[in-house]
Amino acid sequence: MVAAFGQSLKTLRVRAGMEREELGKRLGYSASSIASFEQGRRIPPPRAIDRADEVLDAGGLLTVWKDQVERAQYPVFFQGMAQLEKQAMELLMYDTLVVNGLLQTEEYMRALLGNRRPPLDPEIIEQRVTARLARQEIFDHRPAPLLSFVVDESVLRRSYGGREVLRGQLEQLLLIGQRRNVELQVMPLDCEESAGADGPFTVVTRTDSKKFVYTEAQGTSALETGPKQADLAAARYGIIRSQALTPRESLRFIEKLLGEL
């Protein structure tokens, strides 16, 4: 599908008598990036597709691909969840391994993706970084969704990419944690009781009030749609929140960790 989109882009560019360099200038990309788009090695963001359709006078022949191309930015196992995030009025997220993707800095993303084994191709890393950054537009949605994060303390102490990457990540958490529609909490290591022993999960409440539960591990995922499982997960998350530090205590705790770096 991505290769077919790229061929369509190339055909329309050639029809318009435009070189890659010229198209790149008008879209804000280099000629090599345009070549990557046309060869299916890199996926353009939605705004670039809209602009290319306009510049090449494609009459919608490119924008019709936009949703499919956007989904292709994500690993297959995450594509359903990526669509649900856009429709969410509430997200409840418990993380025990890495900082949640909605909270990650670009440097932290690259450090994580660079640690994958077997190694990811550079083009795949670029696609996933672009896609993950695009997901963070959820913070600017109107009406603003309610976002609750509980993160294990061990995640905040693991310096993927080095101390400076961790420093930037902790600073970002402090900034996001001050948003009015965000509640960020830390589950301390010395907590003797935790309802989250089974691992990370996310509860999504869609704008039609239907709930979903998403879990992910080792490149696979599960998306539960049954109301019983969703209600149980939401109840479990409520217990986890009560066991974690409060949002105010959590921000002070992150400031303390930042001072130790």
PDB file of C-alpha atoms in Angstrom, residues 31-178:
ATOM      1  CA  ALA A  31      14.800  15.886  -2.748  1.00  0.00           C
ATOM      2  CA  SER A  32      16.053  12.730  -1.007  1.00  0.00           C
ATOM      3  CA  SER A  33      12.988  12.753   1.263  1.00  0.00           C
ATOM      4  CA  ILE A  34      10.700  13.005  -1.769  1.00  0.00           C
ATOM      5  CA  ALA A  35      12.574  10.047  -3.255  1.00  0.00           C
ATOM      6  CA  SER A  36      11.996   8.104  -0.013  1.00  0.00           C
ATOM      7  CA  PHE A  37       8.267   8.884  -0.179  1.00  0.00           C
ATOM      8  CA  GLU A  38       8.063   7.777  -3.819  1.00  0.00           C
ATOM      9  CA  GLN A  39       9.995   4.571  -3.184  1.00  0.00           C
ATOM     10  CA  GLY A  40       7.895   3.600  -0.169  1.00  0.00           C
ATOM     11  CA  ARG A  41      10.853   3.797   2.223  1.00  0.00           C
ATOM     12  CA  ARG A  42       9.372   6.640   4.248  1.00  0.00           C
ATOM     13  CA  ILE A  43       5.777   7.569   5.019  1.00  0.00           C
ATOM     14  CA  PRO A  44       4.785  11.231   4.671  1.00  0.00           C
ATOM     15  CA  PRO A  45       2.686  12.833   7.423  1.00  0.00           C
ATOM     16  CA  PRO A  46      -0.947  13.745   6.624  1.00  0.00           C
ATOM     17  CA  ARG A  47      -0.178  17.461   6.214  1.00  0.00           C
ATOM     18  CA  ALA A  48       2.462  16.667   3.583  1.00  0.00           C
ATOM     19  CA  ILE A  49      -0.049  14.543   1.661  1.00  0.00           C
ATOM     20  CA  ASP A  50      -2.597  17.383   1.694  1.00  0.00           C
ATOM     21  CA  ARG A  51       0.006  19.843   0.473  1.00  0.00           C
ATOM     22  CA  ALA A  52       1.294  17.494  -2.250  1.00  0.00           C
ATOM     23  CA  ASP A  53      -2.245  16.979  -3.526  1.00  0.00           C
ATOM     24  CA  GLU A  54      -2.641  20.748  -3.758  1.00  0.00           C
ATOM     25  CA  VAL A  55       0.777  21.466  -5.325  1.00  0.00           C
ATOM     26  CA  LEU A  56       0.412  18.685  -7.922  1.00  0.00           C
ATOM     27  CA  ASP A  57      -3.212  19.592  -8.671  1.00  0.00           C
ATOM     28  CA  ALA A  58      -4.119  15.962  -7.963  1.00  0.00           C
ATOM     29  CA  GLY A  59      -7.805  16.623  -7.308  1.00  0.00           C
ATOM     30  CA  GLY A  60      -7.904  14.313  -4.286  1.00  0.00           C
ATOM     31  CA  LEU A  61      -5.987  11.408  -5.853  1.00  0.00           C
ATOM     32  CA  LEU A  62      -3.416  11.647  -3.056  1.00  0.00           C
ATOM     33  CA  THR A  63      -5.596  12.661  -0.113  1.00  0.00           C
ATOM     34  CA  VAL A  64      -7.765   9.584  -0.657  1.00  0.00           C
ATOM     35  CA  TRP A  65      -4.761   7.566   0.569  1.00  0.00           C
ATOM     36  CA  LYS A  66      -4.259   9.638   3.705  1.00  0.00           C
ATOM     37  CA  ASP A  67      -5.983   7.484   6.320  1.00  0.00           C
ATOM     38  CA  GLN A  68      -4.446   4.261   5.017  1.00  0.00           C
ATOM     39  CA  VAL A  69      -0.977   5.787   4.828  1.00  0.00           C
ATOM     40  CA  GLU A  70      -1.319   7.175   8.347  1.00  0.00           C
ATOM     41  CA  ARG A  71      -2.259   3.745   9.724  1.00  0.00           C
ATOM     42  CA  ALA A  72       0.754   2.243   7.968  1.00  0.00           C
ATOM     43  CA  GLN A  73       3.057   4.397  10.120  1.00  0.00           C
ATOM     44  CA  TYR A  74       2.330   2.131  13.064  1.00  0.00           C
ATOM     45  CA  PRO A  75       3.258  -1.504  13.647  1.00  0.00           C
ATOM     46  CA  VAL A  76       0.351  -3.739  12.659  1.00  0.00           C
ATOM     47  CA  PHE A  77      -0.291  -4.717  16.280  1.00  0.00           C
ATOM     48  CA  PHE A  78      -0.812  -1.050  17.271  1.00  0.00           C
ATOM     49  CA  GLN A  79      -2.932   0.229  14.385  1.00  0.00           C
ATOM     50  CA  GLY A  80      -6.275  -0.414  16.088  1.00  0.00           C
ATOM     51  CA  MET A  81      -5.160   1.332  19.261  1.00  0.00           C
ATOM     52  CA  ALA A  82      -3.849   4.319  17.282  1.00  0.00           C
ATOM     53  CA  GLN A  83      -7.322   4.851  15.825  1.00  0.00           C
ATOM     54  CA  LEU A  84      -8.983   4.490  19.235  1.00  0.00           C
ATOM     55  CA  GLU A  85      -6.726   7.155  20.746  1.00  0.00           C
ATOM     56  CA  LYS A  86      -8.098   9.691  18.288  1.00  0.00           C
ATOM     57  CA  GLN A  87     -11.655   8.913  19.415  1.00  0.00           C
ATOM     58  CA  ALA A  88     -10.933   8.870  23.151  1.00  0.00           C
ATOM     59  CA  MET A  89     -12.571  11.112  25.699  1.00  0.00           C
ATOM     60  CA  GLU A  90     -10.573   9.398  28.470  1.00  0.00           C
ATOM     61  CA  LEU A  91      -7.352   7.371  28.588  1.00  0.00           C
ATOM     62  CA  LEU A  92      -6.146   5.552  31.701  1.00  0.00           C
ATOM     63  CA  MET A  93      -2.543   4.322  31.264  1.00  0.00           C
ATOM     64  CA  TYR A  94      -0.401   2.227  33.585  1.00  0.00           C
ATOM     65  CA  ASP A  95       3.238   1.718  32.532  1.00  0.00           C
ATOM     66  CA  THR A  96       5.903  -0.455  34.128  1.00  0.00           C
ATOM     67  CA  LEU A  97       8.538  -0.884  31.379  1.00  0.00           C
ATOM     68  CA  VAL A  98       9.053   2.409  29.532  1.00  0.00           C
ATOM     69  CA  VAL A  99       7.601   5.916  29.570  1.00  0.00           C
ATOM     70  CA  ASN A 100       4.267   5.969  27.761  1.00  0.00           C
ATOM     71  CA  GLY A 101       4.567   6.886  24.080  1.00  0.00           C
ATOM     72  CA  LEU A 102       2.305   9.901  24.550  1.00  0.00           C
ATOM     73  CA  LEU A 103       4.828  11.322  27.028  1.00  0.00           C
ATOM     74  CA  GLN A 104       8.121  10.471  25.330  1.00  0.00           C
ATOM     75  CA  THR A 105      10.605  13.011  24.018  1.00  0.00           C
ATOM     76  CA  GLU A 106      11.973  12.464  20.513  1.00  0.00           C
ATOM     77  CA  GLU A 107      15.396  11.593  21.967  1.00  0.00           C
ATOM     78  CA  TYR A 108      13.868   8.999  24.293  1.00  0.00           C
ATOM     79  CA  MET A 109      11.928   7.492  21.364  1.00  0.00           C
ATOM     80  CA  ARG A 110      15.086   7.143  19.299  1.00  0.00           C
ATOM     81  CA  ALA A 111      16.940   5.558  22.220  1.00  0.00           C
ATOM     82  CA  LEU A 112      14.194   2.967  22.719  1.00  0.00           C
ATOM     83  CA  LEU A 113      13.826   2.149  19.035  1.00  0.00           C
ATOM     84  CA  GLY A 114      17.597   1.960  18.665  1.00  0.00           C
ATOM     85  CA  ASN A 115      17.680  -0.707  21.371  1.00  0.00           C
ATOM     86  CA  ARG A 116      15.353  -3.080  19.506  1.00  0.00           C
ATOM     87  CA  ARG A 117      16.729  -6.508  18.636  1.00  0.00           C
ATOM     88  CA  PRO A 118      16.853  -7.486  15.866  1.00  0.00           C
ATOM     89  CA  PRO A 119      17.755  -3.883  14.917  1.00  0.00           C
ATOM     90  CA  LEU A 120      15.165  -1.807  13.078  1.00  0.00           C
ATOM     91  CA  ASP A 121      16.020  -0.287   9.702  1.00  0.00           C
ATOM     92  CA  PRO A 122      16.707   3.481   9.892  1.00  0.00           C
ATOM     93  CA  GLU A 123      13.651   4.162   7.716  1.00  0.00           C
ATOM     94  CA  ILE A 124      11.432   2.219  10.115  1.00  0.00           C
ATOM     95  CA  ILE A 125      12.819   4.151  13.077  1.00  0.00           C
ATOM     96  CA  GLU A 126      12.052   7.438  11.307  1.00  0.00           C
ATOM     97  CA  GLN A 127       8.516   6.289  10.505  1.00  0.00           C
ATOM     98  CA  ARG A 128       7.827   5.269  14.088  1.00  0.00           C
ATOM     99  CA  VAL A 129       9.288   8.446  15.565  1.00  0.00           C
ATOM    100  CA  THR A 130       7.136  10.542  13.214  1.00  0.00           C
ATOM    101  CA  ALA A 131       4.057   8.502  14.071  1.00  0.00           C
ATOM    102  CA  ARG A 132       4.676   8.665  17.815  1.00  0.00           C
ATOM    103  CA  LEU A 133       5.148  12.431  17.715  1.00  0.00           C
ATOM    104  CA  ALA A 134       1.921  12.754  15.714  1.00  0.00           C
ATOM    105  CA  ARG A 135       0.061  10.838  18.432  1.00  0.00           C
ATOM    106  CA  GLN A 136       1.034  13.540  20.921  1.00  0.00           C
ATOM    107  CA  GLU A 137      -1.301  15.944  19.144  1.00  0.00           C
ATOM    108  CA  ILE A 138      -3.932  14.433  21.446  1.00  0.00           C
ATOM    109  CA  PHE A 139      -2.859  17.011  24.060  1.00  0.00           C
ATOM    110  CA  ASP A 140      -4.216  19.767  21.804  1.00  0.00           C
ATOM    111  CA  HIS A 141      -7.537  18.118  20.928  1.00  0.00           C
ATOM    112  CA  ARG A 142     -10.703  20.081  21.613  1.00  0.00           C
ATOM    113  CA  PRO A 143     -12.599  19.137  23.638  1.00  0.00           C
ATOM    114  CA  ALA A 144      -9.580  17.988  25.612  1.00  0.00           C
ATOM    115  CA  PRO A 145      -9.667  14.294  26.586  1.00  0.00           C
ATOM    116  CA  LEU A 146      -9.005  13.317  30.192  1.00  0.00           C
ATOM    117  CA  LEU A 147      -5.581  11.683  30.417  1.00  0.00           C
ATOM    118  CA  SER A 148      -4.360   9.759  33.446  1.00  0.00           C
ATOM    119  CA  PHE A 149      -0.888   8.203  33.654  1.00  0.00           C
ATOM    120  CA  VAL A 150       0.550   6.030  36.398  1.00  0.00           C
ATOM    121  CA  VAL A 151       4.196   5.143  35.827  1.00  0.00           C
ATOM    122  CA  ASP A 152       6.389   2.857  37.876  1.00  0.00           C
ATOM    123  CA  GLU A 153       9.341   4.538  39.595  1.00  0.00           C
ATOM    124  CA  SER A 154      11.757   2.062  37.988  1.00  0.00           C
ATOM    125  CA  VAL A 155      10.849   3.483  34.560  1.00  0.00           C
ATOM    126  CA  LEU A 156      11.901   6.960  35.680  1.00  0.00           C
ATOM    127  CA  ARG A 157      15.280   5.710  36.868  1.00  0.00           C
ATOM    128  CA  ARG A 158      16.259   3.779  33.739  1.00  0.00           C
ATOM    129  CA  SER A 159      18.485   5.984  31.572  1.00  0.00           C
ATOM    130  CA  TYR A 160      17.755   4.778  28.052  1.00  0.00           C
ATOM    131  CA  GLY A 161      20.089   6.753  25.790  1.00  0.00           C
ATOM    132  CA  GLY A 162      22.075   8.195  28.702  1.00  0.00           C
ATOM    133  CA  ARG A 163      21.655  10.739  31.484  1.00  0.00           C
ATOM    134  CA  GLU A 164      20.914  13.694  29.236  1.00  0.00           C
ATOM    135  CA  VAL A 165      18.126  11.819  27.459  1.00  0.00           C
ATOM    136  CA  LEU A 166      16.658  10.887  30.831  1.00  0.00           C
ATOM    137  CA  ARG A 167      16.999  14.475  32.038  1.00  0.00           C
ATOM    138  CA  GLY A 168      15.072  15.754  29.018  1.00  0.00           C
ATOM    139  CA  GLN A 169      12.422  13.086  29.542  1.00  0.00           C
ATOM    140  CA  LEU A 170      11.898  13.974  33.202  1.00  0.00           C
ATOM    141  CA  GLU A 171      11.656  17.665  32.297  1.00  0.00           C
ATOM    142  CA  GLN A 172       8.977  16.833  29.732  1.00  0.00           C
ATOM    143  CA  LEU A 173       7.024  14.859  32.330  1.00  0.00           C
ATOM    144  CA  LEU A 174       7.041  17.876  34.632  1.00  0.00           C
ATOM    145  CA  LEU A 175       5.683  20.102  31.865  1.00  0.00           C
ATOM    146  CA  ILE A 176       2.957  17.701  30.742  1.00  0.00           C
ATOM    147  CA  GLY A 177       2.017  16.889  34.332  1.00  0.00           C
ATOM    148  CA  GLN A 178       0.952  20.522  34.819  1.00  0.00           C
TER     149      GLN A 178
END
